[in-house]
Short mmCIF file of C-alpha atoms in Angstrom, two decimals:
data_model
loop_
_atom_site.label_atom_id
_atom_site.label_comp_id
_atom_site.label_asym_id
_atom_site.label_seq_id
_atom_site.Cartn_x
_atom_site.Cartn_y
_atom_site.Cartn_z
CA MET A 1 103.74 41.89 55.21
CA ALA A 2 100.96 40.28 53.24
CA SER A 3 98.04 42.53 52.48
CA PRO A 4 94.76 41.49 54.09
CA LEU A 5 92.62 39.12 52.07
CA HIS A 6 89.72 40.97 50.46
CA ILE A 7 86.59 38.96 49.74
CA GLU A 8 83.92 40.66 47.69
CA LYS A 9 80.56 40.17 49.28
CA PRO A 10 78.02 38.95 46.72
CA GLU A 11 74.82 40.92 46.30
CA GLN A 12 71.79 39.40 47.99
CA PRO A 13 69.64 37.70 45.37
CA GLN A 14 66.24 39.20 44.71
CA LEU A 15 63.44 37.45 46.55
CA ALA A 16 61.01 35.49 44.44
CA LYS A 17 57.74 37.28 43.80
CA HIS A 18 55.85 34.19 44.92
CA ASP A 19 56.73 31.75 47.68
CA SER A 20 54.91 28.42 47.84
CA SER A 21 55.89 27.99 51.51
CA VAL A 22 54.01 31.18 52.43
CA LEU A 23 50.28 30.45 52.40
CA ASP A 24 47.30 32.77 52.83
CA LEU A 25 44.15 30.66 53.21
CA VAL A 26 40.65 32.11 53.54
CA PHE A 27 37.31 30.39 54.06
CA ALA A 28 34.28 32.14 52.56
CA MET A 29 31.40 30.38 54.24
CA ASP A 30 27.65 30.47 53.71
CA CYS A 31 26.24 30.85 57.23
CA THR A 32 22.54 30.41 56.45
CA GLY A 33 20.27 27.79 57.96
CA SER A 34 21.22 24.80 55.81
CA MET A 35 24.98 24.98 56.46
CA GLY A 36 25.24 23.94 60.10
CA SER A 37 27.10 20.65 59.54
CA TYR A 38 29.75 22.35 57.37
CA ILE A 39 30.37 25.12 59.91
CA GLU A 40 30.69 22.47 62.64
CA SER A 41 33.10 20.41 60.52
CA ALA A 42 35.33 23.41 59.80
CA THR A 43 35.33 24.40 63.47
CA GLN A 44 36.20 20.91 64.74
CA ASN A 45 38.94 20.35 62.16
CA ILE A 46 40.64 23.72 61.67
CA ARG A 47 43.55 22.86 63.97
CA SER A 48 44.20 19.48 62.32
CA ILE A 49 43.90 21.10 58.87
CA VAL A 50 46.61 23.63 59.70
CA GLU A 51 48.86 21.11 61.46
CA GLU A 52 48.67 18.72 58.50
CA ILE A 53 49.57 21.45 55.99
CA VAL A 54 52.39 22.85 58.14
CA THR A 55 53.85 19.39 58.76
CA SER A 56 53.64 18.18 55.16
CA GLU A 57 54.44 21.41 53.30
CA LYS A 58 56.48 23.38 55.87
CA SER A 59 54.17 26.32 55.29
CA ASP A 60 53.86 29.67 57.03
CA ILE A 61 50.05 29.96 57.17
CA HIS A 62 47.82 32.95 57.71
CA LEU A 63 44.06 32.33 58.01
CA ALA A 64 41.01 34.48 57.34
CA LEU A 65 37.24 34.00 57.39
CA VAL A 66 34.42 35.71 55.50
CA GLU A 67 30.95 34.75 56.72
CA TYR A 68 28.01 35.60 54.49
CA ARG A 69 24.22 35.43 54.54
CA ASP A 70 21.98 37.76 52.53
CA HIS A 71 20.61 41.28 52.05
CA PRO A 72 17.52 42.72 53.76
CA PRO A 73 14.63 42.09 53.63
CA GLN A 74 15.64 38.46 52.95
CA GLU A 75 18.02 38.47 55.94
CA ASN A 76 18.37 41.11 58.66
CA THR A 77 21.36 39.91 60.70
CA PHE A 78 24.30 40.66 58.38
CA VAL A 79 25.29 40.48 54.73
CA THR A 80 28.93 39.61 55.35
CA ARG A 81 31.14 39.47 58.43
CA VAL A 82 34.87 39.76 57.72
CA HIS A 83 37.76 38.46 59.85
CA ASP A 84 41.06 39.50 58.25
CA PHE A 85 44.19 37.35 58.27
CA THR A 86 45.66 36.00 61.48
CA LYS A 87 48.50 33.55 62.12
CA LYS A 88 46.77 32.29 65.28
CA VAL A 89 44.78 29.09 64.78
CA LYS A 90 43.04 29.71 68.12
CA GLU A 91 41.70 33.04 66.83
CA MET A 92 40.42 31.44 63.62
CA LYS A 93 38.73 28.68 65.62
CA GLY A 94 37.08 31.32 67.80
CA TRP A 95 35.63 33.03 64.72
CA LEU A 96 34.26 29.72 63.47
CA GLU A 97 32.76 28.95 66.88
CA GLN A 98 30.81 32.21 66.66
CA CYS A 99 29.32 31.22 63.28
CA GLU A 100 25.68 30.23 63.42
CA ALA A 101 23.69 28.67 60.59
CA VAL A 102 20.49 30.71 60.61
CA GLY A 103 18.25 32.62 58.21
CA GLY A 104 18.64 32.92 54.46
CA GLY A 105 15.29 34.03 53.02
CA ASP A 106 15.11 33.35 49.27
CA THR A 107 17.24 30.74 47.48
CA PRO A 108 20.19 32.96 46.40
CA GLU A 109 22.64 34.34 48.96
CA ALA A 110 25.24 37.13 49.13
CA VAL A 111 27.91 35.15 47.23
CA ALA A 112 28.96 38.26 45.27
CA ASP A 113 29.55 40.28 48.44
CA ALA A 114 31.59 37.46 50.03
CA LEU A 115 33.88 37.19 47.01
CA HIS A 116 34.33 40.96 46.93
CA ASP A 117 35.31 40.96 50.61
CA VAL A 118 37.76 38.12 49.96
CA LEU A 119 39.41 40.20 47.25
CA LYS A 120 39.89 43.12 49.68
CA LEU A 121 41.59 41.11 52.46
CA SER A 122 45.20 41.85 53.49
CA TRP A 123 46.85 39.27 51.24
CA ARG A 124 50.64 39.00 51.47
CA PRO A 125 52.11 39.78 48.02
CA GLU A 126 54.52 36.84 48.07
CA ALA A 127 51.99 34.26 49.38
CA THR A 128 50.31 31.37 47.63
CA LYS A 129 46.73 32.66 47.87
CA ILE A 130 43.80 30.26 48.19
CA CYS A 131 40.13 30.94 48.87
CA VAL A 132 37.84 28.05 49.78
CA LEU A 133 34.22 29.06 49.09
CA ILE A 134 31.73 26.72 50.81
CA SER A 135 28.26 27.19 49.36
CA ASP A 136 24.94 25.49 48.70
CA ALA A 137 23.14 28.36 46.91
CA PRO A 138 23.67 30.64 43.89
CA PRO A 139 24.36 34.38 43.84
CA HIS A 140 21.63 36.89 43.11
CA GLY A 141 20.92 37.62 39.45
CA LEU A 142 21.68 34.19 37.99
CA ASP A 143 18.29 32.46 37.84
CA PRO A 144 15.17 34.68 38.09
CA SER A 145 12.95 31.57 38.19
CA ASN A 146 14.10 30.51 41.68
CA GLY A 147 12.27 33.25 43.57
CA ASP A 148 15.28 35.59 43.58
CA GLY A 149 14.45 38.76 45.53
CA PHE A 150 17.05 40.60 43.44
CA PRO A 151 16.70 39.08 39.95
CA GLU A 152 18.82 41.76 38.27
CA GLY A 153 21.82 41.03 40.44
CA ASP A 154 23.29 41.73 43.87
CA PRO A 155 21.75 44.91 45.38
CA SER A 156 25.21 46.17 46.33
CA GLY A 157 26.06 46.41 42.64
CA VAL A 158 28.99 44.00 43.05
CA ASP A 159 29.40 41.69 40.03
CA PRO A 160 30.85 38.23 40.93
CA ILE A 161 32.21 37.64 37.41
CA LYS A 162 34.19 40.87 37.47
CA THR A 163 35.33 40.13 41.02
CA VAL A 164 36.75 36.69 40.20
CA ARG A 165 38.63 38.18 37.25
CA GLU A 166 40.23 40.60 39.70
CA MET A 167 41.00 37.65 41.98
CA ALA A 168 42.72 35.93 39.06
CA GLU A 169 44.79 39.06 38.38
CA LYS A 170 45.80 39.05 42.04
CA GLN A 171 46.76 35.35 41.80
CA ILE A 172 44.02 34.22 44.22
CA THR A 173 42.99 30.66 43.41
CA LEU A 174 39.36 29.82 44.12
CA TYR A 175 38.21 26.41 45.32
CA VAL A 176 34.43 26.06 45.42
CA VAL A 177 33.11 23.35 47.72
CA GLY A 178 29.62 22.88 46.29
CA VAL A 179 27.15 21.32 48.72
CA GLU A 180 25.13 18.92 46.58
CA PRO A 181 22.41 18.21 45.61
CA SER A 182 21.03 21.70 46.33
CA ILE A 183 23.75 23.47 44.33
CA VAL A 184 23.50 21.19 41.27
CA PRO A 185 21.31 23.51 39.14
CA TYR A 186 24.01 26.20 39.56
CA ARG A 187 27.06 23.93 39.45
CA ASP A 188 28.22 25.27 36.07
CA PHE A 189 28.29 28.82 37.44
CA PHE A 190 30.55 27.79 40.31
CA MET A 191 32.71 25.71 37.96
CA SER A 192 33.11 28.81 35.80
CA ILE A 193 34.29 31.14 38.55
CA ALA A 194 36.73 28.54 39.85
CA TYR A 195 38.02 27.96 36.29
CA ILE A 196 38.64 31.68 35.73
CA THR A 197 41.09 31.70 38.67
CA GLY A 198 42.72 28.38 37.79
CA GLY A 199 40.96 26.66 40.70
CA GLN A 200 38.53 23.78 41.05
CA TYR A 201 34.92 23.00 41.83
CA VAL A 202 34.65 20.19 44.39
CA PRO A 203 31.23 18.52 44.89
CA MET A 204 30.38 17.43 48.42
CA VAL A 205 27.52 15.60 50.10
CA ASN A 206 29.20 14.71 53.40
CA ALA A 207 30.39 17.53 55.69
CA LYS A 208 32.73 15.11 57.48
CA LEU A 209 34.96 15.08 54.38
CA LEU A 210 35.46 18.86 54.35
CA ALA A 211 38.84 18.73 56.13
CA GLN A 212 40.14 16.13 53.65
CA VAL A 213 39.13 18.34 50.72
CA ILE A 214 40.74 21.45 52.17
CA ILE A 215 43.99 19.65 53.01
CA GLY A 216 44.12 17.86 49.66
CA GLY A 217 43.24 20.96 47.67
CA VAL A 218 45.79 23.15 49.46
CA ARG A 219 48.58 20.59 49.10
CA GLU A 220 47.80 20.22 45.40
CA GLU A 221 47.89 24.00 44.89
CA ILE A 222 51.21 24.35 46.71
CA SER A 223 52.57 21.54 44.52
CA LEU A 224 51.39 23.28 41.33
CA GLU A 225 52.79 26.61 42.51
CA ARG A 226 56.22 25.03 42.99
CA LEU A 227 56.03 23.50 39.52
CA MET A 228 55.11 26.86 37.97
CA GLN A 229 58.02 28.53 39.76
CA ASP A 230 60.49 25.92 38.53
CA ALA A 231 59.24 25.88 34.92
CA GLN A 232 57.89 29.41 34.50
CA GLU A 233 60.25 30.48 31.70
CA ASP A 234 59.73 27.29 29.71
CA ILE A 235 55.94 27.42 30.14
CA ASN A 236 55.81 31.06 29.05
CA ARG A 237 57.94 30.31 26.02
CA GLU A 238 55.75 27.36 25.03
CA MET A 239 52.55 29.36 25.47
CA LYS A 240 53.90 32.31 23.51
CA GLN A 241 55.00 30.13 20.60
CA ALA A 242 51.65 28.31 20.51
CA GLU A 243 49.70 31.55 20.53
CA GLU A 244 51.87 33.05 17.79
CA GLU A 245 50.95 30.04 15.68
CA GLY A 246 47.28 30.73 16.34
CA VAL A 247 46.44 27.36 17.87
CA ASP A 248 43.34 26.94 20.05
CA GLU A 249 43.23 26.71 23.84
CA GLN A 250 43.12 22.92 23.82
CA GLU A 251 46.34 22.71 21.79
CA VAL A 252 48.07 25.29 24.02
CA THR A 253 47.23 23.10 27.04
CA ALA A 254 48.39 19.94 25.25
CA ARG A 255 51.75 21.50 24.37
CA VAL A 256 52.37 22.74 27.90
CA ASN A 257 51.40 19.31 29.23
CA ARG A 258 53.92 17.61 26.91
CA LEU A 259 56.58 20.06 28.10
CA LEU A 260 55.90 19.27 31.77
CA ILE A 261 55.77 15.53 31.12
CA SER A 262 59.14 15.78 29.35
CA LYS A 263 60.56 17.36 32.50
CA LYS A 264 59.30 14.33 34.45
CA ALA A 265 57.45 16.72 36.74
CA ARG A 266 55.42 15.05 39.48
CA VAL A 267 52.79 16.86 41.49
CA LYS A 268 50.17 16.22 44.15
CA GLN A 269 46.71 15.44 42.76
CA MET A 270 43.46 15.32 44.70
CA GLU A 271 40.95 12.97 43.13
CA ASN A 272 38.00 15.08 42.03
CA LEU A 273 36.34 13.48 39.03
CA GLY A 274 32.91 14.69 40.09
CA GLY A 275 34.18 18.26 39.80
CA ALA A 276 35.55 18.01 36.25
CA THR A 277 34.82 21.34 34.55
CA SER A 278 31.94 21.06 32.09
CA SER A 279 32.37 22.25 28.50
CA LEU A 280 29.67 24.90 29.05
CA ALA A 281 31.53 26.30 32.06
CA ARG A 282 34.89 26.24 30.31
CA GLU A 283 33.97 27.37 26.80
CA THR A 284 30.95 29.63 27.37
CA TYR A 285 30.27 30.87 30.88
CA SER A 286 33.89 31.56 31.85
CA LYS A 287 34.16 33.88 28.84
CA CYS A 288 31.19 36.06 29.86
CA VAL A 289 32.13 39.68 30.60
CA ASP A 290 29.75 40.13 33.53
CA MET A 291 26.79 38.63 35.38
CA LYS A 292 24.23 40.05 32.96
CA ASP A 293 26.00 38.41 30.05
CA LEU A 294 26.19 35.09 31.90
CA ARG A 295 22.53 35.22 32.96
CA SER A 296 21.43 35.70 29.34
CA GLN A 297 23.17 32.43 28.37
CA TYR A 298 22.84 30.34 31.52
CA LYS A 299 21.03 27.01 31.40
CA VAL A 300 19.92 25.64 34.75
CA GLU A 301 21.06 22.04 35.12
CA PRO A 302 17.93 20.06 35.96
CA HIS A 303 19.13 16.78 37.45
CA PRO A 304 22.12 15.68 39.54
CA GLU A 305 24.56 13.27 38.00
CA PRO A 306 26.25 10.55 40.06
CA VAL A 307 29.85 10.96 41.15
CA PHE A 308 32.23 8.00 40.85
CA ARG A 309 35.26 6.66 42.65
CA THR A 310 36.55 5.27 39.35
CA ARG A 311 38.71 7.05 36.78
CA ARG A 312 35.66 7.51 34.57
CA THR A 313 35.05 11.14 33.60
CA ARG A 314 31.83 13.10 33.53
CA ALA A 315 31.91 13.08 29.71
CA ALA A 316 32.34 9.30 29.72
CA TYR A 317 29.35 8.98 32.03
CA ARG A 318 27.23 11.01 29.63
CA ARG A 319 28.35 8.88 26.67
CA GLU A 320 27.40 5.74 28.58
CA LEU A 321 23.97 7.20 29.36
CA GLU A 322 23.40 7.83 25.66
CA GLU A 323 24.49 4.28 24.79
CA SER A 324 22.39 2.75 27.56
CA ALA A 325 19.33 4.72 26.40
CA GLU A 326 19.57 2.98 23.02
CA ASP A 327 19.64 -0.43 24.71
CA GLU A 328 17.03 0.34 27.35
CA ALA A 329 14.15 -1.23 25.41
CA GLU A 330 16.03 -4.55 25.31
CA SER A 331 17.23 -4.68 28.93
CA PRO A 332 15.80 -1.88 31.08
CA THR A 333 16.33 -3.69 34.39
CA THR A 334 20.08 -4.15 33.86
CA THR A 335 20.58 -0.52 32.85
CA THR A 336 18.66 0.84 35.84
CA THR A 337 20.54 -1.37 38.28
CA ALA A 338 23.95 -0.42 36.90
CA THR A 339 23.13 3.30 37.10
CA ALA A 340 21.83 2.97 40.65
CA GLU A 341 24.96 1.13 41.76
CA SER A 342 27.21 3.79 40.22
CA ALA A 343 25.21 6.61 41.78
CA ALA A 344 25.63 5.00 45.18
CA ALA A 345 29.43 5.03 44.93
CA PRO A 346 30.84 7.50 47.51
CA MET A 347 32.94 10.49 46.51
CA SER A 348 36.68 10.16 46.85
CA TYR A 349 39.21 12.95 47.47
CA ASP A 350 42.33 10.82 47.83
CA LEU A 351 45.65 12.62 47.38
CA ARG A 352 48.42 11.04 45.35
CA GLU A 353 51.59 12.04 43.53
CA ASP A 354 51.68 11.58 39.77
CA ALA A 355 52.67 13.16 36.47
CA VAL A 356 50.88 16.45 35.88
CA SER A 357 47.45 15.80 34.38
CA MET A 358 45.73 17.62 31.51
CA ALA A 359 43.20 19.09 33.95
CA GLN A 360 46.00 20.47 36.10
CA THR A 361 47.82 21.79 33.03
CA GLU A 362 44.64 23.58 31.97
CA ARG A 363 44.59 25.31 35.36
CA ILE A 364 48.30 26.14 35.10
CA VAL A 365 47.76 27.78 31.70
CA GLN A 366 44.89 29.84 33.13
CA ARG A 367 47.05 31.06 36.01
CA MET A 368 50.15 31.71 33.93
CA ARG A 369 48.18 34.18 31.82
CA HIS A 370 47.78 36.35 34.92
CA LYS A 371 51.32 36.09 36.28
CA LYS A 372 53.26 39.33 36.01
#
């Protein structure tokens, strides 16, 4: 009689440490008097935002909300109000419906406290972690000239620079939706904290586009997370070799970009030329050890710059301004008209699929440094 067939059961493979289909998404929202249209937009669109992400990315989404205002005596209602993660869209919508845009006091708000509360939420270890910070005002302790009631920093003692570094260590990617023009003088600060986490600053002047930005940003991040999972060993090897050779950050990014291009990698990209990280944010402010260090170096940006639908970058815009200034004496009317037309061009957040860009590679390199 034949002996029974014995089949050795294979061991279950270890689960990946990170799963791009598992998404934890939190909104950190300024709930002071000027933010009513953004609260309304988030409330009206939260269901369609989630449905779009679930349909397109097959994601398991948990949602959280951190509302923030300011400290007494500037604001006496609350500093922050925290709603930890839920998988129920109805519950998230209910939280948003309870948000009211009131108060605020001085110009700065409790940004530092909101970020600290975001860090302490019940994040799932395996999730792709995204925080969308929606703000139109700076944190305390950045610009003493703006009537800051707490010019030395947040009265709680929380330091936003240290907090975002902890967020980066925890693999939480920060998207800052900067409500312009009011946030423009502090745009480089918000670019810096987004850059530290491998995220993006997204300028916005129309609250009706908020849902498009959130959907586009989330889909891009999921796309990048999948790419990093697939190419993690190769990226780490390329970064290690570049660093052993002592090359600068720009060359490290260029080498990783060439590697990803050679793999014919294609990713989602949300158009965000108006949010291109400035050299000051990237090379100076993001390297500051704490808020005091940043404050000592910070230069308030005096005037808004136009945002374009075209592929022109912020740096290119500045070069053109310099060139046009030289010609202004000869044809001032033409120069003024061209600038006005460009400034009138609406912002675009279109999502497309393309080869991984240098800006995306720069963010990948930032995030890979914090991956365990």
